[in-house]
């Protein structure tokens, strides 16, 4: 196996019942779009009680049934926001931290130095974040903040910066697989193929996620010339 091998994203997802929350960022095979996707999964009733709602320049998570909300602190946030010609994608309220940093002229990395993994012992769920930067030339970044040990005594921060390649994306997720406690994602983001059709990209991800654990998915293609965005949104719970 070569380090340059590119995996089939749908096969990767289909073989894992619980990758948790995941971010994919890359460039479409035709070279015309930046591509991204964000999905959430859940095992508890509190986690599963969520839906994505698309608003202008951001995606927001809301409870599907407000009467069943137990603890909103780690499940209700804006996972996607646009700042000028930059798109932030994260699995928590660090979206707001990155947004504030960019507006102040600071960097993606400096913003995440102020944050750490989630305080949900014993899992200590990693915070994963991505940035699509179309200011000047297209480039993108991914980050993961995770516990240094099983006690949550320190935080390790890893950042990855990419020059786009046609048809290539990078996939990072919170967990290696299901478990108790759930094992944290390890290694570099996975290299995955990205096609040129948004519907096929989004449908493939949604259909490949475990039917019991998947909750919602948001995917988008950003035109590299016009910056217009086409999106696809899936919610398991629909009123």
Tab-separated table of C-alpha atoms in Angstrom:
chain	number	residue	atom	x	y	z
A	1	UNK	CA	0.000	0.000	0.000
A	2	UNK	CA	1.350	3.411	-1.022
A	3	UNK	CA	1.071	6.591	1.058
A	4	UNK	CA	-0.510	8.083	-2.059
A	5	UNK	CA	-3.345	5.583	-2.223
A	6	UNK	CA	-6.795	7.170	-2.354
A	7	UNK	CA	-9.631	5.409	-0.539
A	8	UNK	CA	-13.289	5.135	-1.483
A	9	UNK	CA	-15.007	7.312	1.130
A	10	UNK	CA	-18.238	5.349	0.967
A	11	UNK	CA	-16.396	2.080	1.589
A	12	UNK	CA	-14.547	3.614	4.536
A	13	UNK	CA	-17.814	4.782	6.093
A	14	UNK	CA	-19.654	1.577	5.334
A	15	UNK	CA	-17.047	-0.439	7.217
A	16	UNK	CA	-17.264	1.680	10.382
A	17	UNK	CA	-20.435	1.695	12.477
A	18	UNK	CA	-19.357	4.704	14.524
A	19	UNK	CA	-16.786	7.205	13.221
A	20	UNK	CA	-18.669	9.794	15.297
A	21	UNK	CA	-18.560	13.219	13.699
A	22	UNK	CA	-16.649	13.696	10.466
A	23	UNK	CA	-15.277	16.389	8.167
A	24	UNK	CA	-14.281	15.942	4.534
A	25	UNK	CA	-12.593	18.733	2.562
A	26	UNK	CA	-11.040	18.532	-0.892
A	27	UNK	CA	-11.288	19.441	-4.550
A	28	UNK	CA	-13.647	17.963	-7.112
A	29	UNK	CA	-12.305	15.724	-9.862
A	30	UNK	CA	-13.136	18.285	-12.561
A	31	UNK	CA	-11.086	20.914	-10.709
A	32	UNK	CA	-13.961	23.392	-10.605
A	33	UNK	CA	-15.083	23.254	-6.968
A	34	UNK	CA	-13.909	23.077	-3.405
A	35	UNK	CA	-15.851	20.276	-1.741
A	36	UNK	CA	-16.791	19.748	1.876
A	37	UNK	CA	-19.020	17.581	4.031
A	38	UNK	CA	-19.858	17.432	7.717
A	39	UNK	CA	-21.861	14.698	9.405
A	40	UNK	CA	-22.891	13.878	12.950
A	41	UNK	CA	-23.784	10.568	14.555
A	42	UNK	CA	-25.016	9.672	18.021
A	43	UNK	CA	-25.645	6.782	20.388
A	44	UNK	CA	-27.589	8.487	23.201
A	45	UNK	CA	-31.093	9.942	22.954
A	46	UNK	CA	-29.650	13.399	23.720
A	47	UNK	CA	-27.177	13.133	20.832
A	48	UNK	CA	-29.709	11.747	18.386
A	49	UNK	CA	-32.234	14.495	19.111
A	50	UNK	CA	-30.765	16.948	16.573
A	51	UNK	CA	-31.361	18.378	13.117
A	52	UNK	CA	-29.358	20.609	10.768
A	53	UNK	CA	-30.903	23.904	9.658
A	54	UNK	CA	-29.303	25.914	6.844
A	55	UNK	CA	-29.235	29.687	7.262
A	56	UNK	CA	-27.522	32.469	5.355
A	57	UNK	CA	-23.748	31.949	5.580
A	58	UNK	CA	-24.019	29.267	8.263
A	59	UNK	CA	-25.380	25.907	9.304
A	60	UNK	CA	-27.027	25.588	12.718
A	61	UNK	CA	-27.888	22.537	14.814
A	62	UNK	CA	-31.195	22.573	16.651
A	63	UNK	CA	-32.891	20.011	18.888
A	64	UNK	CA	-35.524	18.033	17.008
A	65	UNK	CA	-37.665	17.746	20.147
A	66	UNK	CA	-36.847	20.539	22.619
A	67	UNK	CA	-38.638	18.715	25.437
A	68	UNK	CA	-36.027	15.933	25.317
A	69	UNK	CA	-32.907	18.112	25.547
A	70	UNK	CA	-30.757	17.033	28.506
A	71	UNK	CA	-27.488	18.940	28.029
A	72	UNK	CA	-27.200	21.337	25.077
A	73	UNK	CA	-23.597	22.399	25.767
A	74	UNK	CA	-21.865	19.899	23.470
A	75	UNK	CA	-24.579	19.142	20.939
A	76	UNK	CA	-26.013	22.539	19.908
A	77	UNK	CA	-23.663	24.747	17.868
A	78	UNK	CA	-23.016	26.144	14.383
A	79	UNK	CA	-20.784	23.652	12.566
A	80	UNK	CA	-20.363	25.705	9.366
A	81	UNK	CA	-19.830	29.450	8.977
A	82	UNK	CA	-18.596	31.674	6.176
A	83	UNK	CA	-16.203	34.572	6.827
A	84	UNK	CA	-15.553	36.491	3.594
A	85	UNK	CA	-14.269	33.822	1.194
A	86	UNK	CA	-13.357	31.387	3.926
A	87	UNK	CA	-15.528	28.545	5.209
A	88	UNK	CA	-15.140	27.129	8.724
A	89	UNK	CA	-16.300	23.569	9.427
A	90	UNK	CA	-16.076	22.119	12.942
A	91	UNK	CA	-17.690	19.671	15.338
A	92	UNK	CA	-18.332	22.149	18.145
A	93	UNK	CA	-18.557	25.738	19.301
A	94	UNK	CA	-14.924	26.273	18.296
A	95	UNK	CA	-16.521	27.443	15.046
A	96	UNK	CA	-17.166	30.706	16.874
A	97	UNK	CA	-13.597	30.826	18.197
A	98	UNK	CA	-12.161	30.457	14.692
A	99	UNK	CA	-14.639	32.981	13.300
A	100	UNK	CA	-13.622	35.584	15.896
A	101	UNK	CA	-9.944	34.988	15.173
A	102	UNK	CA	-10.356	35.390	11.410
A	103	UNK	CA	-12.361	38.591	11.858
A	104	UNK	CA	-9.554	39.914	14.067
A	105	UNK	CA	-6.896	39.043	11.505
A	106	UNK	CA	-5.587	36.021	13.416
A	107	UNK	CA	-5.071	32.502	12.115
A	108	UNK	CA	-6.987	29.228	12.219
A	109	UNK	CA	-4.158	27.642	14.209
A	110	UNK	CA	-3.886	30.449	16.764
A	111	UNK	CA	-7.628	30.269	17.408
A	112	UNK	CA	-7.456	26.555	18.191
A	113	UNK	CA	-4.543	27.037	20.583
A	114	UNK	CA	-7.207	28.504	22.880
A	115	UNK	CA	-9.366	25.375	22.785
A	116	UNK	CA	-9.031	21.721	23.749
A	117	UNK	CA	-10.932	18.423	23.503
A	118	UNK	CA	-14.464	18.126	24.861
A	119	UNK	CA	-14.892	17.588	28.634
A	120	UNK	CA	-16.949	14.412	28.232
A	121	UNK	CA	-14.912	11.884	30.228
A	122	UNK	CA	-14.115	9.078	29.701
A	123	UNK	CA	-14.324	9.643	25.931
A	124	UNK	CA	-12.700	13.106	25.823
A	125	UNK	CA	-14.098	13.550	22.331
A	126	UNK	CA	-11.618	15.348	20.046
A	127	UNK	CA	-12.465	18.697	18.549
A	128	UNK	CA	-12.041	18.472	14.789
A	129	UNK	CA	-11.993	21.571	12.614
A	130	UNK	CA	-11.485	22.512	8.988
A	131	UNK	CA	-10.941	25.696	7.008
A	132	UNK	CA	-11.498	26.262	3.288
A	133	UNK	CA	-9.579	29.380	2.257
A	134	UNK	CA	-10.361	30.920	-1.126
A	135	UNK	CA	-8.644	34.233	-0.438
A	136	UNK	CA	-6.098	34.439	-3.249
A	137	UNK	CA	-5.479	30.782	-4.086
A	138	UNK	CA	-7.479	27.800	-2.836
A	139	UNK	CA	-6.022	25.901	0.097
A	140	UNK	CA	-7.492	24.091	3.064
A	141	UNK	CA	-6.624	22.977	6.571
A	142	UNK	CA	-7.723	20.383	9.104
A	143	UNK	CA	-7.102	20.189	12.838
A	144	UNK	CA	-7.701	17.802	15.705
A	145	UNK	CA	-7.415	18.579	19.423
A	146	UNK	CA	-7.280	15.454	21.560
A	147	UNK	CA	-6.458	14.275	25.045
A	148	UNK	CA	-2.839	13.346	25.748
A	149	UNK	CA	-3.901	10.525	28.085
A	150	UNK	CA	-6.863	8.649	29.516
A	151	UNK	CA	-7.184	11.213	32.340
A	152	UNK	CA	-7.615	14.266	30.137
A	153	UNK	CA	-4.636	15.900	31.847
A	154	UNK	CA	-3.285	17.671	28.737
A	155	UNK	CA	-4.241	18.490	25.169
A	156	UNK	CA	-2.328	17.563	22.009
A	157	UNK	CA	-2.995	19.750	18.963
A	158	UNK	CA	-2.381	18.614	15.382
A	159	UNK	CA	-2.828	20.770	12.260
A	160	UNK	CA	-2.639	19.775	8.596
A	161	UNK	CA	-2.356	22.169	5.658
A	162	UNK	CA	-3.124	21.076	2.092
A	163	UNK	CA	-2.587	22.284	-1.449
A	164	UNK	CA	-5.605	20.972	-3.377
A	165	UNK	CA	-5.351	18.157	-5.909
A	166	UNK	CA	-8.154	17.417	-8.371
A	167	UNK	CA	-10.281	14.509	-7.151
A	168	UNK	CA	-8.642	14.291	-3.729
A	169	UNK	CA	-10.136	15.002	-0.321
A	170	UNK	CA	-9.063	14.485	3.266
A	171	UNK	CA	-11.339	12.924	5.872
A	172	UNK	CA	-10.978	13.326	9.629
A	173	UNK	CA	-13.384	11.983	12.244
A	174	UNK	CA	-13.634	11.957	16.005
A	175	UNK	CA	-13.454	8.209	16.678
A	176	UNK	CA	-11.608	5.241	15.232
A	177	UNK	CA	-14.698	3.047	15.732
A	178	UNK	CA	-17.345	2.212	18.324
A	179	UNK	CA	-16.315	1.254	21.845
A	180	UNK	CA	-16.625	2.110	25.524
A	181	UNK	CA	-14.846	4.419	26.002
A	182	UNK	CA	-14.794	5.291	22.324
A	183	UNK	CA	-11.253	5.226	20.875
A	184	UNK	CA	-10.037	8.578	19.545
A	185	UNK	CA	-9.090	9.064	15.890
A	186	UNK	CA	-5.374	8.514	15.295
A	187	UNK	CA	-2.927	9.339	12.520
A	188	UNK	CA	-3.287	11.695	9.581
A	189	UNK	CA	-6.606	12.503	7.881
A	190	UNK	CA	-7.507	9.808	5.362
A	191	UNK	CA	-7.036	10.442	1.631
A	192	UNK	CA	-10.381	9.903	-0.112
A	193	UNK	CA	-11.723	10.321	-3.614
A	194	UNK	CA	-14.003	13.260	-4.451
A	195	UNK	CA	-16.071	13.202	-7.633
A	196	UNK	CA	-17.619	16.067	-9.580
A	197	UNK	CA	-21.320	15.575	-8.810
A	198	UNK	CA	-22.660	16.993	-5.558
A	199	UNK	CA	-25.693	14.712	-5.411
A	200	UNK	CA	-23.566	11.602	-5.871
A	201	UNK	CA	-21.043	12.839	-3.276
A	202	UNK	CA	-23.685	13.636	-0.658
A	203	UNK	CA	-25.945	10.659	-1.337
A	204	UNK	CA	-22.973	8.315	-1.158
A	205	UNK	CA	-21.952	9.570	2.266
A	206	UNK	CA	-25.480	9.516	3.684
A	207	UNK	CA	-26.242	6.048	2.377
A	208	UNK	CA	-22.916	4.697	3.717
A	209	UNK	CA	-23.337	5.976	7.290
A	210	UNK	CA	-24.655	3.451	9.805
A	211	UNK	CA	-28.454	3.629	9.672
A	212	UNK	CA	-28.930	3.436	13.445
A	213	UNK	CA	-26.304	6.010	14.414
A	214	UNK	CA	-26.411	8.643	11.670
A	215	UNK	CA	-28.196	11.891	12.477
A	216	UNK	CA	-27.479	14.556	9.874
A	217	UNK	CA	-25.228	15.482	6.950
A	218	UNK	CA	-24.378	18.751	5.205
A	219	UNK	CA	-22.302	18.818	2.031
A	220	UNK	CA	-21.342	21.561	-0.378
A	221	UNK	CA	-19.492	22.426	-3.571
A	222	UNK	CA	-18.018	25.946	-3.808
A	223	UNK	CA	-17.352	27.265	-7.320
A	224	UNK	CA	-13.703	28.345	-7.426
A	225	UNK	CA	-14.436	31.186	-9.861
A	226	UNK	CA	-17.714	32.637	-8.620
A	227	UNK	CA	-17.674	31.390	-4.977
A	228	UNK	CA	-21.283	30.334	-5.375
A	229	UNK	CA	-22.189	27.413	-3.148
A	230	UNK	CA	-24.405	24.430	-3.910
A	231	UNK	CA	-25.402	22.409	-0.862
A	232	UNK	CA	-27.147	19.193	0.129
A	233	UNK	CA	-28.676	18.602	3.541
A	234	UNK	CA	-29.949	15.376	5.135
A	235	UNK	CA	-31.712	14.943	8.473
A	236	UNK	CA	-32.745	11.606	9.915
A	237	UNK	CA	-35.549	13.325	11.812
A	238	UNK	CA	-38.000	15.256	9.662
A	239	UNK	CA	-41.139	16.919	10.998
